């Protein structure tokens, strides 16, 4: 079968290529550029814990040394600290790193990957589809025709793929603008990110009422100043003035030594493609959505697009058409991103508007700071990862279903598990292999070797049920899982989202849930409706 064509060699496209390769699906990555990103310390990304773990699993390298897990977060208003968080194992910090460092790590991992071919200096200018595949044409020194099974446009906000398919990309332009500087200096707080609203010192030029400071490795900081509405030019002199007064303000009036490394202007747009799938062509990342106001991280969502799409393309590539499964990519991911955009658009006027009567409402300022903190840290209404509870892949209500601390459709908690070969691994390490995961909660199994319990109790019956599932699955065992009683059986998707939890071994329920997860139940219902309509 032909490889998957991936248009765009940014973090989303490279992540998708690696994720497909881990599931034995070949791909061709069409890179418009020369194959190397320009180092820009003023262009950084903030990744949630689960997304950073996904990248580390795919690259086989730790990203912690390339970025910073913040020690804490503080929100300030004028001279007062209004909110403070200290991160620990129970409340892990996000990872902050330069985007070119992330891209380099992905390119390094791809360099030794036999199933991925990266073709540089190749700009897409044509796409043709037929029932059996996709043909793409590129121009440039290596211009040629490429044949693929599917094509995924990961080619950014000005996506050529989206334009060739005539897919609309409505939304709001220039929702926010920020002046950005990356500099090396020493601040009073080490490794803590902060959001400072209405700083007490006098700003130069138009008032900038919000500053964000986020540490990077080697004493480097990224500072963002929210700019007033409009298109006023941010001159080098104005930016340097803001750097100097901000550093002096945070250091008690004395300007500390600093080295200015990079600058820029970051403009936030909110847009959402009308369709994310057109036949055998898909959109992902900035080609499908733009978001970023109030601290929301567009790249983090783009990487989740790749994780969601990879296992679905893998099943279709290896086992033939799974139309309902492929359709669910748009249904799940577009719904989640649309909800985040709606939340930001509804809350933005409240947070950015004039004080009005809100200035007299007790606690309003703290509530606003808490909302902004949630957005920056990837939690709460503005930042938490979306759930797929309303997915078309969700199974019907099952007789044996029981609640656990993870609701259906939400990312599972990482716990230690025993794999089929008897080794102890983390649950996250078994994700992204194209197989469903069936996790049995069996207290005491961590004490004894697997050979002592693999043939005892309910294990043989459960193993037989897993073997009979309509899609490849791996059986794992854990001592415990939050909120789960002994002998609870969890069914988990390859991207780590919980399908259901069952009380004990229930082969019929487990089969029904697995069939729904790979789209079989949806396709069967569709065929039944078509037959009924024909009569």
Short mmCIF file of C-alpha atoms in Angstrom, two decimals:
data_model
loop_
_atom_site.label_atom_id
_atom_site.label_comp_id
_atom_site.label_asym_id
_atom_site.label_seq_id
_atom_site.Cartn_x
_atom_site.Cartn_y
_atom_site.Cartn_z
CA UNK A 1 0.00 0.00 0.00
CA UNK A 2 1.19 3.54 -0.73
CA UNK A 3 2.65 5.69 2.09
CA UNK A 4 0.82 8.52 3.81
CA UNK A 5 1.83 11.91 2.36
CA UNK A 6 2.42 14.57 5.02
CA UNK A 7 2.63 18.15 3.76
CA UNK A 8 4.63 20.32 6.14
CA UNK A 9 7.69 19.57 8.28
CA UNK A 10 6.86 21.56 11.39
CA UNK A 11 6.41 19.90 14.78
CA UNK A 12 2.93 18.58 13.94
CA UNK A 13 3.91 17.03 10.61
CA UNK A 14 7.10 15.48 12.01
CA UNK A 15 5.23 14.15 15.05
CA UNK A 16 2.61 12.56 12.83
CA UNK A 17 5.33 10.90 10.72
CA UNK A 18 6.97 9.43 13.82
CA UNK A 19 3.64 8.31 15.28
CA UNK A 20 2.76 6.51 12.04
CA UNK A 21 6.19 4.88 11.86
CA UNK A 22 5.77 3.51 15.40
CA UNK A 23 2.67 1.77 14.04
CA UNK A 24 4.48 0.44 10.95
CA UNK A 25 2.92 2.91 8.51
CA UNK A 26 5.32 4.51 5.99
CA UNK A 27 5.10 8.20 5.14
CA UNK A 28 6.63 10.85 2.91
CA UNK A 29 7.07 14.31 4.46
CA UNK A 30 7.09 17.15 1.93
CA UNK A 31 9.16 19.98 3.41
CA UNK A 32 8.89 23.33 1.66
CA UNK A 33 12.07 24.53 3.37
CA UNK A 34 15.69 23.40 3.46
CA UNK A 35 15.23 20.93 6.32
CA UNK A 36 16.52 23.09 9.15
CA UNK A 37 14.78 25.71 11.29
CA UNK A 38 16.26 29.09 12.14
CA UNK A 39 17.00 29.26 15.90
CA UNK A 40 14.54 31.70 17.49
CA UNK A 41 14.48 31.97 21.28
CA UNK A 42 11.53 34.37 21.07
CA UNK A 43 9.45 31.57 19.52
CA UNK A 44 8.72 29.03 22.22
CA UNK A 45 6.11 26.41 23.07
CA UNK A 46 4.44 25.34 26.31
CA UNK A 47 3.50 21.66 26.49
CA UNK A 48 1.25 19.91 28.95
CA UNK A 49 2.65 16.89 30.78
CA UNK A 50 0.84 14.37 28.54
CA UNK A 51 1.96 16.06 25.34
CA UNK A 52 5.58 16.24 26.47
CA UNK A 53 5.36 12.53 27.35
CA UNK A 54 4.03 11.80 23.85
CA UNK A 55 7.02 13.53 22.25
CA UNK A 56 9.51 11.80 24.52
CA UNK A 57 7.94 8.43 23.71
CA UNK A 58 8.20 9.11 19.98
CA UNK A 59 11.69 10.61 19.93
CA UNK A 60 13.20 8.33 22.57
CA UNK A 61 14.87 11.38 24.10
CA UNK A 62 14.20 13.38 27.23
CA UNK A 63 13.06 16.92 26.50
CA UNK A 64 13.46 18.06 30.10
CA UNK A 65 17.07 19.14 29.55
CA UNK A 66 16.11 21.07 26.42
CA UNK A 67 13.48 23.10 28.25
CA UNK A 68 12.34 24.07 31.72
CA UNK A 69 9.69 22.55 33.94
CA UNK A 70 8.75 25.63 35.94
CA UNK A 71 9.20 25.40 39.70
CA UNK A 72 6.11 27.54 40.21
CA UNK A 73 3.74 30.15 38.88
CA UNK A 74 2.75 33.50 40.34
CA UNK A 75 0.10 36.00 39.32
CA UNK A 76 0.68 39.62 40.33
CA UNK A 77 -1.47 42.72 40.19
CA UNK A 78 0.31 46.00 40.80
CA UNK A 79 2.69 45.09 43.67
CA UNK A 80 0.61 42.26 45.12
CA UNK A 81 0.87 38.51 44.49
CA UNK A 82 -2.72 37.40 43.90
CA UNK A 83 -2.15 33.75 43.09
CA UNK A 84 0.76 31.37 43.53
CA UNK A 85 1.29 27.72 42.59
CA UNK A 86 4.18 25.44 43.49
CA UNK A 87 4.47 22.45 41.18
CA UNK A 88 5.21 18.93 42.42
CA UNK A 89 4.62 15.31 41.40
CA UNK A 90 0.92 15.63 42.17
CA UNK A 91 0.64 18.85 40.18
CA UNK A 92 3.26 18.64 37.42
CA UNK A 93 4.51 21.75 35.66
CA UNK A 94 4.22 22.27 31.92
CA UNK A 95 7.38 22.13 29.82
CA UNK A 96 8.62 25.36 28.20
CA UNK A 97 11.18 25.14 25.37
CA UNK A 98 12.18 26.86 22.16
CA UNK A 99 10.25 25.56 19.14
CA UNK A 100 13.39 25.04 17.03
CA UNK A 101 14.80 22.80 19.78
CA UNK A 102 11.67 20.65 19.62
CA UNK A 103 11.80 20.49 15.83
CA UNK A 104 15.49 19.50 15.92
CA UNK A 105 14.69 16.65 18.35
CA UNK A 106 11.97 15.38 16.00
CA UNK A 107 14.25 15.62 12.95
CA UNK A 108 16.99 13.73 14.78
CA UNK A 109 14.57 10.93 15.63
CA UNK A 110 13.37 10.78 12.02
CA UNK A 111 16.90 10.62 10.63
CA UNK A 112 17.19 6.96 11.58
CA UNK A 113 13.60 6.01 10.80
CA UNK A 114 13.38 3.61 7.85
CA UNK A 115 9.64 4.19 7.28
CA UNK A 116 9.84 7.97 6.88
CA UNK A 117 11.24 9.90 3.92
CA UNK A 118 11.65 13.66 4.34
CA UNK A 119 11.92 15.53 1.01
CA UNK A 120 13.18 19.11 1.34
CA UNK A 121 12.64 22.06 -1.03
CA UNK A 122 9.33 20.55 -2.14
CA UNK A 123 6.37 22.92 -2.37
CA UNK A 124 2.95 21.41 -2.97
CA UNK A 125 0.97 22.85 -5.88
CA UNK A 126 -1.57 20.15 -6.74
CA UNK A 127 -3.66 17.39 -5.13
CA UNK A 128 -5.84 14.83 -6.92
CA UNK A 129 -7.98 12.14 -5.30
CA UNK A 130 -9.60 8.94 -6.41
CA UNK A 131 -11.19 6.08 -4.42
CA UNK A 132 -7.91 4.16 -4.17
CA UNK A 133 -5.51 6.94 -3.17
CA UNK A 134 -4.13 10.47 -3.47
CA UNK A 135 -1.69 12.03 -5.92
CA UNK A 136 0.25 15.17 -4.98
CA UNK A 137 2.47 17.32 -7.17
CA UNK A 138 5.36 19.44 -5.92
CA UNK A 139 7.41 22.10 -7.67
CA UNK A 140 10.98 23.14 -7.06
CA UNK A 141 14.33 21.43 -7.67
CA UNK A 142 12.79 18.08 -6.77
CA UNK A 143 9.36 18.72 -8.23
CA UNK A 144 7.54 15.52 -9.11
CA UNK A 145 4.36 13.53 -8.58
CA UNK A 146 3.84 11.61 -5.33
CA UNK A 147 1.41 8.76 -4.81
CA UNK A 148 -0.09 8.15 -1.37
CA UNK A 149 -2.83 6.26 0.42
CA UNK A 150 -3.84 9.37 2.39
CA UNK A 151 -2.60 12.96 2.61
CA UNK A 152 -2.43 15.16 5.72
CA UNK A 153 -1.97 18.93 5.47
CA UNK A 154 0.22 20.07 8.37
CA UNK A 155 1.37 23.11 6.42
CA UNK A 156 0.45 25.92 8.77
CA UNK A 157 -1.92 28.90 8.80
CA UNK A 158 -1.59 29.59 5.06
CA UNK A 159 -2.10 25.91 4.24
CA UNK A 160 -1.83 25.12 0.55
CA UNK A 161 -3.68 21.86 1.15
CA UNK A 162 -6.63 23.71 2.66
CA UNK A 163 -6.71 26.19 -0.22
CA UNK A 164 -6.50 23.48 -2.89
CA UNK A 165 -9.50 21.76 -1.29
CA UNK A 166 -11.37 25.08 -1.12
CA UNK A 167 -12.03 24.69 2.63
CA UNK A 168 -13.09 27.89 4.36
CA UNK A 169 -11.09 29.11 7.37
CA UNK A 170 -13.34 31.63 9.17
CA UNK A 171 -12.57 33.36 12.43
CA UNK A 172 -11.09 36.48 13.98
CA UNK A 173 -7.91 38.24 12.91
CA UNK A 174 -5.47 39.88 15.35
CA UNK A 175 -7.39 38.94 18.49
CA UNK A 176 -4.30 39.96 20.47
CA UNK A 177 -0.80 41.23 19.78
CA UNK A 178 2.22 40.81 22.01
CA UNK A 179 5.70 42.30 21.85
CA UNK A 180 8.15 39.51 22.63
CA UNK A 181 11.76 39.49 23.83
CA UNK A 182 14.12 36.67 24.75
CA UNK A 183 16.93 37.78 27.03
CA UNK A 184 19.46 36.41 29.46
CA UNK A 185 19.26 37.98 32.91
CA UNK A 186 18.81 37.20 36.59
CA UNK A 187 15.41 37.90 38.15
CA UNK A 188 14.40 37.80 41.83
CA UNK A 189 12.55 34.51 41.31
CA UNK A 190 14.37 31.56 39.76
CA UNK A 191 12.56 29.13 37.44
CA UNK A 192 9.13 30.56 38.25
CA UNK A 193 6.85 31.82 35.52
CA UNK A 194 4.68 34.83 36.22
CA UNK A 195 1.81 36.92 34.95
CA UNK A 196 1.97 40.58 36.02
CA UNK A 197 -1.13 42.70 35.42
CA UNK A 198 -1.21 46.48 35.81
CA UNK A 199 2.45 46.87 36.88
CA UNK A 200 2.96 49.92 39.12
CA UNK A 201 5.73 51.55 37.10
CA UNK A 202 5.03 53.94 34.30
CA UNK A 203 5.25 52.35 30.86
CA UNK A 204 6.65 54.06 27.81
CA UNK A 205 4.38 54.61 24.85
CA UNK A 206 0.83 53.22 24.93
CA UNK A 207 -0.03 51.51 28.18
CA UNK A 208 0.80 47.80 28.40
CA UNK A 209 -1.22 46.37 31.24
CA UNK A 210 -0.04 42.77 31.17
CA UNK A 211 3.39 41.14 31.11
CA UNK A 212 4.20 37.43 31.07
CA UNK A 213 7.62 36.10 32.03
CA UNK A 214 8.56 32.48 31.33
CA UNK A 215 11.99 30.97 32.04
CA UNK A 216 14.03 28.93 29.57
CA UNK A 217 17.31 27.04 30.14
CA UNK A 218 20.63 28.82 30.78
CA UNK A 219 19.17 31.87 32.50
CA UNK A 220 17.10 32.90 29.46
CA UNK A 221 13.62 34.40 29.82
CA UNK A 222 10.84 34.99 27.33
CA UNK A 223 8.91 38.16 28.13
CA UNK A 224 5.60 39.08 26.46
CA UNK A 225 3.90 42.48 26.68
CA UNK A 226 0.23 42.68 25.71
CA UNK A 227 -0.13 45.48 23.17
CA UNK A 228 -3.14 47.78 22.86
CA UNK A 229 -5.55 47.14 19.96
CA UNK A 230 -4.44 48.49 16.61
CA UNK A 231 -1.48 48.16 14.30
CA UNK A 232 0.96 50.59 15.91
CA UNK A 233 4.53 49.79 14.92
CA UNK A 234 6.64 48.22 17.66
CA UNK A 235 9.99 49.93 17.17
CA UNK A 236 13.28 48.59 18.55
CA UNK A 237 13.51 51.65 20.78
CA UNK A 238 10.08 51.01 22.29
CA UNK A 239 10.86 47.35 22.90
CA UNK A 240 14.19 48.11 24.58
CA UNK A 241 12.46 50.70 26.76
CA UNK A 242 9.91 48.12 27.87
CA UNK A 243 12.64 45.59 28.60
CA UNK A 244 14.55 48.06 30.76
CA UNK A 245 11.62 49.37 32.77
CA UNK A 246 10.19 45.87 33.30
CA UNK A 247 13.50 44.45 34.55
CA UNK A 248 14.05 47.48 36.78
CA UNK A 249 10.50 47.26 38.11
CA UNK A 250 10.91 43.62 39.02
CA UNK A 251 14.32 44.25 40.60
CA UNK A 252 13.35 47.04 42.99
CA UNK A 253 14.22 49.92 40.70
CA UNK A 254 17.76 48.83 39.82
CA UNK A 255 18.28 47.64 36.26
CA UNK A 256 20.04 44.24 36.31
CA UNK A 257 22.54 43.22 33.66
CA UNK A 258 20.87 41.60 30.67
CA UNK A 259 21.65 40.33 27.17
CA UNK A 260 18.94 40.79 24.55
CA UNK A 261 18.93 37.65 22.36
CA UNK A 262 15.84 37.84 20.16
CA UNK A 263 12.72 39.93 19.65
CA UNK A 264 9.48 39.77 17.73
CA UNK A 265 5.77 40.55 17.62
CA UNK A 266 3.36 37.68 18.21
CA UNK A 267 -0.10 38.16 16.70
CA UNK A 268 -2.88 35.85 17.86
CA UNK A 269 -5.62 34.79 15.44
CA UNK A 270 -8.66 32.63 16.16
CA UNK A 271 -9.72 30.54 13.17
CA UNK A 272 -11.29 27.13 12.61
CA UNK A 273 -11.47 25.23 9.32
CA UNK A 274 -14.98 24.24 8.27
CA UNK A 275 -13.86 20.72 7.43
CA UNK A 276 -10.89 18.70 8.63
CA UNK A 277 -11.44 15.82 6.23
CA UNK A 278 -12.17 15.74 2.51
CA UNK A 279 -12.08 12.16 1.24
CA UNK A 280 -8.54 10.88 1.74
CA UNK A 281 -7.16 14.30 2.73
CA UNK A 282 -7.02 15.63 6.30
CA UNK A 283 -5.95 18.86 8.00
CA UNK A 284 -4.04 19.08 11.28
CA UNK A 285 -2.37 21.72 13.44
CA UNK A 286 -2.40 25.35 12.30
CA UNK A 287 -3.81 24.30 8.93
CA UNK A 288 -7.00 23.30 10.78
CA UNK A 289 -7.12 25.79 13.66
CA UNK A 290 -5.51 28.88 15.09
CA UNK A 291 -5.80 29.71 18.78
CA UNK A 292 -3.52 31.30 21.32
CA UNK A 293 -5.21 34.08 23.30
CA UNK A 294 -5.29 33.95 27.10
CA UNK A 295 -2.36 31.58 27.26
CA UNK A 296 -3.88 28.76 25.21
CA UNK A 297 -1.23 26.82 23.33
CA UNK A 298 -1.97 26.11 19.67
CA UNK A 299 0.94 23.75 19.13
CA UNK A 300 -0.09 21.56 22.05
CA UNK A 301 -3.49 21.10 20.40
CA UNK A 302 -1.81 20.44 17.05
CA UNK A 303 0.24 17.63 18.55
CA UNK A 304 -2.97 16.15 19.94
CA UNK A 305 -4.38 16.26 16.42
CA UNK A 306 -1.45 14.13 15.26
CA UNK A 307 -1.86 11.67 18.15
CA UNK A 308 -5.59 11.31 17.46
CA UNK A 309 -5.20 10.86 13.71
CA UNK A 310 -2.19 8.53 13.70
CA UNK A 311 -3.82 5.43 15.20
CA UNK A 312 -6.92 5.85 13.04
CA UNK A 313 -4.88 6.11 9.85
CA UNK A 314 -2.85 3.11 11.02
CA UNK A 315 -5.93 0.91 11.41
CA UNK A 316 -7.24 2.00 8.00
CA UNK A 317 -3.82 1.48 6.38
CA UNK A 318 -3.29 -2.01 7.82
CA UNK A 319 -6.84 -3.38 7.86
CA UNK A 320 -8.71 -1.61 5.08
CA UNK A 321 -11.24 1.26 5.05
CA UNK A 322 -12.63 2.37 8.41
CA UNK A 323 -14.70 5.33 7.27
CA UNK A 324 -16.52 5.93 10.55
CA UNK A 325 -13.22 5.78 12.41
CA UNK A 326 -11.59 8.29 10.05
CA UNK A 327 -14.65 10.56 10.23
CA UNK A 328 -14.33 10.61 14.01
CA UNK A 329 -11.05 12.55 13.75
CA UNK A 330 -12.92 15.68 12.70
CA UNK A 331 -15.82 15.03 15.06
CA UNK A 332 -13.53 14.69 18.08
CA UNK A 333 -10.75 17.16 17.46
CA UNK A 334 -12.77 19.94 15.84
CA UNK A 335 -15.32 19.79 18.65
CA UNK A 336 -12.63 20.11 21.30
CA UNK A 337 -10.85 23.03 19.61
CA UNK A 338 -14.13 24.79 18.84
CA UNK A 339 -15.06 24.62 22.52
CA UNK A 340 -11.75 26.21 23.52
CA UNK A 341 -12.17 28.96 20.96
CA UNK A 342 -15.72 29.67 22.16
CA UNK A 343 -14.57 29.85 25.78
CA UNK A 344 -11.76 32.25 24.91
CA UNK A 345 -14.01 34.45 22.76
CA UNK A 346 -16.65 34.64 25.50
CA UNK A 347 -14.22 35.41 28.32
CA UNK A 348 -11.85 37.70 26.42
CA UNK A 349 -14.07 40.82 26.52
CA UNK A 350 -14.46 40.45 30.28
CA UNK A 351 -10.74 40.13 30.90
CA UNK A 352 -9.60 42.77 28.43
CA UNK A 353 -12.44 45.27 28.65
CA UNK A 354 -12.55 48.38 30.81
CA UNK A 355 -13.14 48.00 34.54
CA UNK A 356 -16.70 49.40 34.62
CA UNK A 357 -18.86 47.90 37.32
CA UNK A 358 -16.48 44.93 37.67
CA UNK A 359 -14.10 47.19 39.56
CA UNK A 360 -16.65 47.24 42.37
CA UNK A 361 -17.38 43.51 42.41
CA UNK A 362 -15.50 41.83 45.27
CA UNK A 363 -13.14 39.11 44.06
CA UNK A 364 -13.52 39.94 40.34
CA UNK A 365 -9.82 40.68 39.91
CA UNK A 366 -8.75 37.41 41.55
CA UNK A 367 -11.26 35.48 39.43
CA UNK A 368 -9.80 37.04 36.28
CA UNK A 369 -6.26 36.21 37.35
CA UNK A 370 -7.31 32.61 38.04
CA UNK A 371 -8.81 32.31 34.53
CA UNK A 372 -5.65 33.64 32.95
CA UNK A 373 -3.54 31.27 35.05
CA UNK A 374 -5.65 28.32 33.90
CA UNK A 375 -5.10 29.31 30.28
CA UNK A 376 -1.34 29.63 30.64
CA UNK A 377 -0.97 26.35 32.56
CA UNK A 378 -3.27 24.19 30.44
CA UNK A 379 -6.00 23.63 32.99
CA UNK A 380 -9.53 24.77 33.79
CA UNK A 381 -12.06 26.24 31.40
CA UNK A 382 -9.49 27.91 29.14
CA UNK A 383 -6.71 25.37 29.10
CA UNK A 384 -7.68 21.83 30.08
CA UNK A 385 -7.38 19.15 27.40
CA UNK A 386 -10.70 18.29 25.83
CA UNK A 387 -12.57 15.03 26.43
CA UNK A 388 -14.15 12.81 23.79
CA UNK A 389 -17.19 11.81 25.82
CA UNK A 390 -19.54 12.80 22.99
CA UNK A 391 -17.48 11.02 20.36
CA UNK A 392 -19.23 8.95 17.69
CA UNK A 393 -16.86 6.19 18.81
CA UNK A 394 -18.26 6.14 22.37
CA UNK A 395 -19.96 2.79 23.06
CA UNK A 396 -23.63 2.52 23.96
CA UNK A 397 -24.43 2.19 27.71
CA UNK A 398 -23.09 -1.14 28.92
CA UNK A 399 -24.57 -3.27 31.68
CA UNK A 400 -21.24 -3.88 33.40
CA UNK A 401 -19.93 -0.30 33.22
CA UNK A 402 -18.60 1.15 36.48
CA UNK A 403 -17.20 4.59 37.32
CA UNK A 404 -13.52 5.27 38.00
CA UNK A 405 -11.78 8.59 38.66
CA UNK A 406 -11.20 9.03 34.91
CA UNK A 407 -14.47 9.71 33.05
CA UNK A 408 -14.93 8.06 29.63
CA UNK A 409 -13.27 10.09 26.87
CA UNK A 410 -10.63 11.60 29.17
CA UNK A 411 -6.88 10.84 29.09
CA UNK A 412 -6.04 8.01 31.49
CA UNK A 413 -3.78 8.41 34.51
CA UNK A 414 -0.27 7.06 34.10
CA UNK A 415 0.30 4.05 36.39
CA UNK A 416 2.81 1.22 36.59
CA UNK A 417 1.63 -1.87 34.71
CA UNK A 418 2.85 -5.40 34.01
CA UNK A 419 3.24 -6.04 30.28
CA UNK A 420 2.60 -9.35 28.56
CA UNK A 421 6.28 -10.28 28.78
CA UNK A 422 6.24 -9.81 32.56
CA UNK A 423 8.18 -6.54 32.67
CA UNK A 424 7.07 -3.51 34.66
CA UNK A 425 6.49 -0.41 32.49
CA UNK A 426 4.49 2.79 32.61
CA UNK A 427 1.04 2.74 31.05
CA UNK A 428 2.00 5.67 28.79
CA UNK A 429 4.84 3.60 27.36
CA UNK A 430 2.29 1.20 25.80
CA UNK A 431 0.35 3.92 24.00
CA UNK A 432 0.71 4.79 20.33
CA UNK A 433 1.33 1.24 19.08
CA UNK A 434 -1.92 0.93 17.12
CA UNK A 435 -3.45 -1.52 19.61
CA UNK A 436 -6.25 -1.07 22.10
CA UNK A 437 -5.17 -1.55 25.70
CA UNK A 438 -7.10 -3.74 28.13
CA UNK A 439 -6.02 -3.03 31.70
CA UNK A 440 -6.98 -5.37 34.56
CA UNK A 441 -6.77 -4.00 38.10
CA UNK A 442 -5.45 -6.87 40.22
CA UNK A 443 -3.96 -5.99 43.65
CA UNK A 444 -1.01 -8.18 44.57
CA UNK A 445 0.19 -8.93 41.07
CA UNK A 446 3.09 -6.52 41.51
CA UNK A 447 4.49 -8.72 44.28
CA UNK A 448 4.51 -12.03 42.42
CA UNK A 449 6.14 -12.94 39.15
CA UNK A 450 3.74 -13.03 36.22
CA UNK A 451 4.08 -16.81 35.78
CA UNK A 452 2.44 -17.32 39.17
CA UNK A 453 -0.82 -15.52 38.34
CA UNK A 454 -1.12 -15.40 34.54
CA UNK A 455 -3.01 -18.71 34.48
CA UNK A 456 -5.00 -18.20 37.67
CA UNK A 457 -8.34 -16.68 38.59
CA UNK A 458 -10.00 -14.58 35.89
CA UNK A 459 -6.87 -14.13 33.79
CA UNK A 460 -7.43 -17.02 31.31
CA UNK A 461 -11.01 -15.89 30.63
CA UNK A 462 -9.94 -12.27 30.19
CA UNK A 463 -7.04 -13.25 27.90
CA UNK A 464 -9.44 -15.25 25.72
CA UNK A 465 -11.82 -12.25 25.54
CA UNK A 466 -8.97 -9.94 24.51
CA UNK A 467 -7.86 -12.34 21.78
CA UNK A 468 -11.40 -12.37 20.36
CA UNK A 469 -11.70 -8.56 20.08
CA UNK A 470 -12.36 -7.09 16.61
CA UNK A 471 -9.13 -5.08 16.68
CA UNK A 472 -5.57 -5.80 17.90
CA UNK A 473 -5.34 -5.37 21.67
CA UNK A 474 -2.77 -5.75 24.41
CA UNK A 475 -3.58 -7.08 27.89
CA UNK A 476 -1.92 -5.27 30.81
CA UNK A 477 -2.25 -5.66 34.57
CA UNK A 478 -1.92 -3.01 37.28
CA UNK A 479 -1.91 -3.17 41.06
CA UNK A 480 -4.25 -0.19 41.26
CA UNK A 481 -5.85 2.65 39.34
CA UNK A 482 -7.46 5.78 40.83
CA UNK A 483 -11.06 5.03 41.77
CA UNK A 484 -11.03 1.46 40.44
CA UNK A 485 -11.99 -1.58 42.53
CA UNK A 486 -10.21 -4.91 42.27
CA UNK A 487 -10.97 -6.81 39.04
CA UNK A 488 -12.08 -3.68 37.19
CA UNK A 489 -11.24 -3.92 33.49
CA UNK A 490 -10.39 -0.70 31.62
CA UNK A 491 -10.51 -0.40 27.82
CA UNK A 492 -8.13 2.33 26.57
CA UNK A 493 -7.66 3.77 23.09
CA UNK A 494 -4.18 3.84 21.48
CA UNK A 495 -4.05 7.61 22.14
CA UNK A 496 -4.64 7.09 25.86
CA UNK A 497 -8.31 8.09 26.21
CA UNK A 498 -10.53 5.87 28.34
CA UNK A 499 -13.29 4.05 26.47
CA UNK A 500 -14.99 2.37 29.42
CA UNK A 501 -14.43 0.61 32.75
CA UNK A 502 -16.18 -2.70 33.41
CA UNK A 503 -16.78 -4.64 36.61
CA UNK A 504 -14.95 -7.90 36.05
CA UNK A 505 -14.59 -9.94 32.88
CA UNK A 506 -17.56 -9.28 30.60
CA UNK A 507 -16.62 -10.52 27.13
CA UNK A 508 -19.79 -9.26 25.42
CA UNK A 509 -19.47 -5.76 26.87
CA UNK A 510 -15.76 -5.64 26.13
CA UNK A 511 -16.33 -6.70 22.53
CA UNK A 512 -19.12 -4.13 22.05
CA UNK A 513 -16.96 -1.35 23.45
CA UNK A 514 -13.98 -2.33 21.30
CA UNK A 515 -16.15 -2.56 18.17
CA UNK A 516 -17.51 0.94 18.83
CA UNK A 517 -14.01 2.30 19.43
CA UNK A 518 -12.82 1.31 15.95
CA UNK A 519 -16.00 2.58 14.31
CA UNK A 520 -17.54 -0.81 13.60
CA UNK A 521 -20.75 -0.12 15.49
CA UNK A 522 -21.21 3.21 13.67
CA UNK A 523 -20.70 1.64 10.26
CA UNK A 524 -23.08 -1.22 11.09
CA UNK A 525 -25.77 1.25 12.18
CA UNK A 526 -25.24 3.31 9.01
CA UNK A 527 -25.57 0.23 6.81
CA UNK A 528 -28.73 -0.82 8.67
CA UNK A 529 -30.25 2.64 8.15
CA UNK A 530 -29.35 2.51 4.46
CA UNK A 531 -31.00 -0.90 4.07
CA UNK A 532 -34.11 0.31 5.88
CA UNK A 533 -34.25 3.39 3.65
CA UNK A 534 -33.95 1.23 0.55
CA UNK A 535 -37.05 -0.68 1.58
#
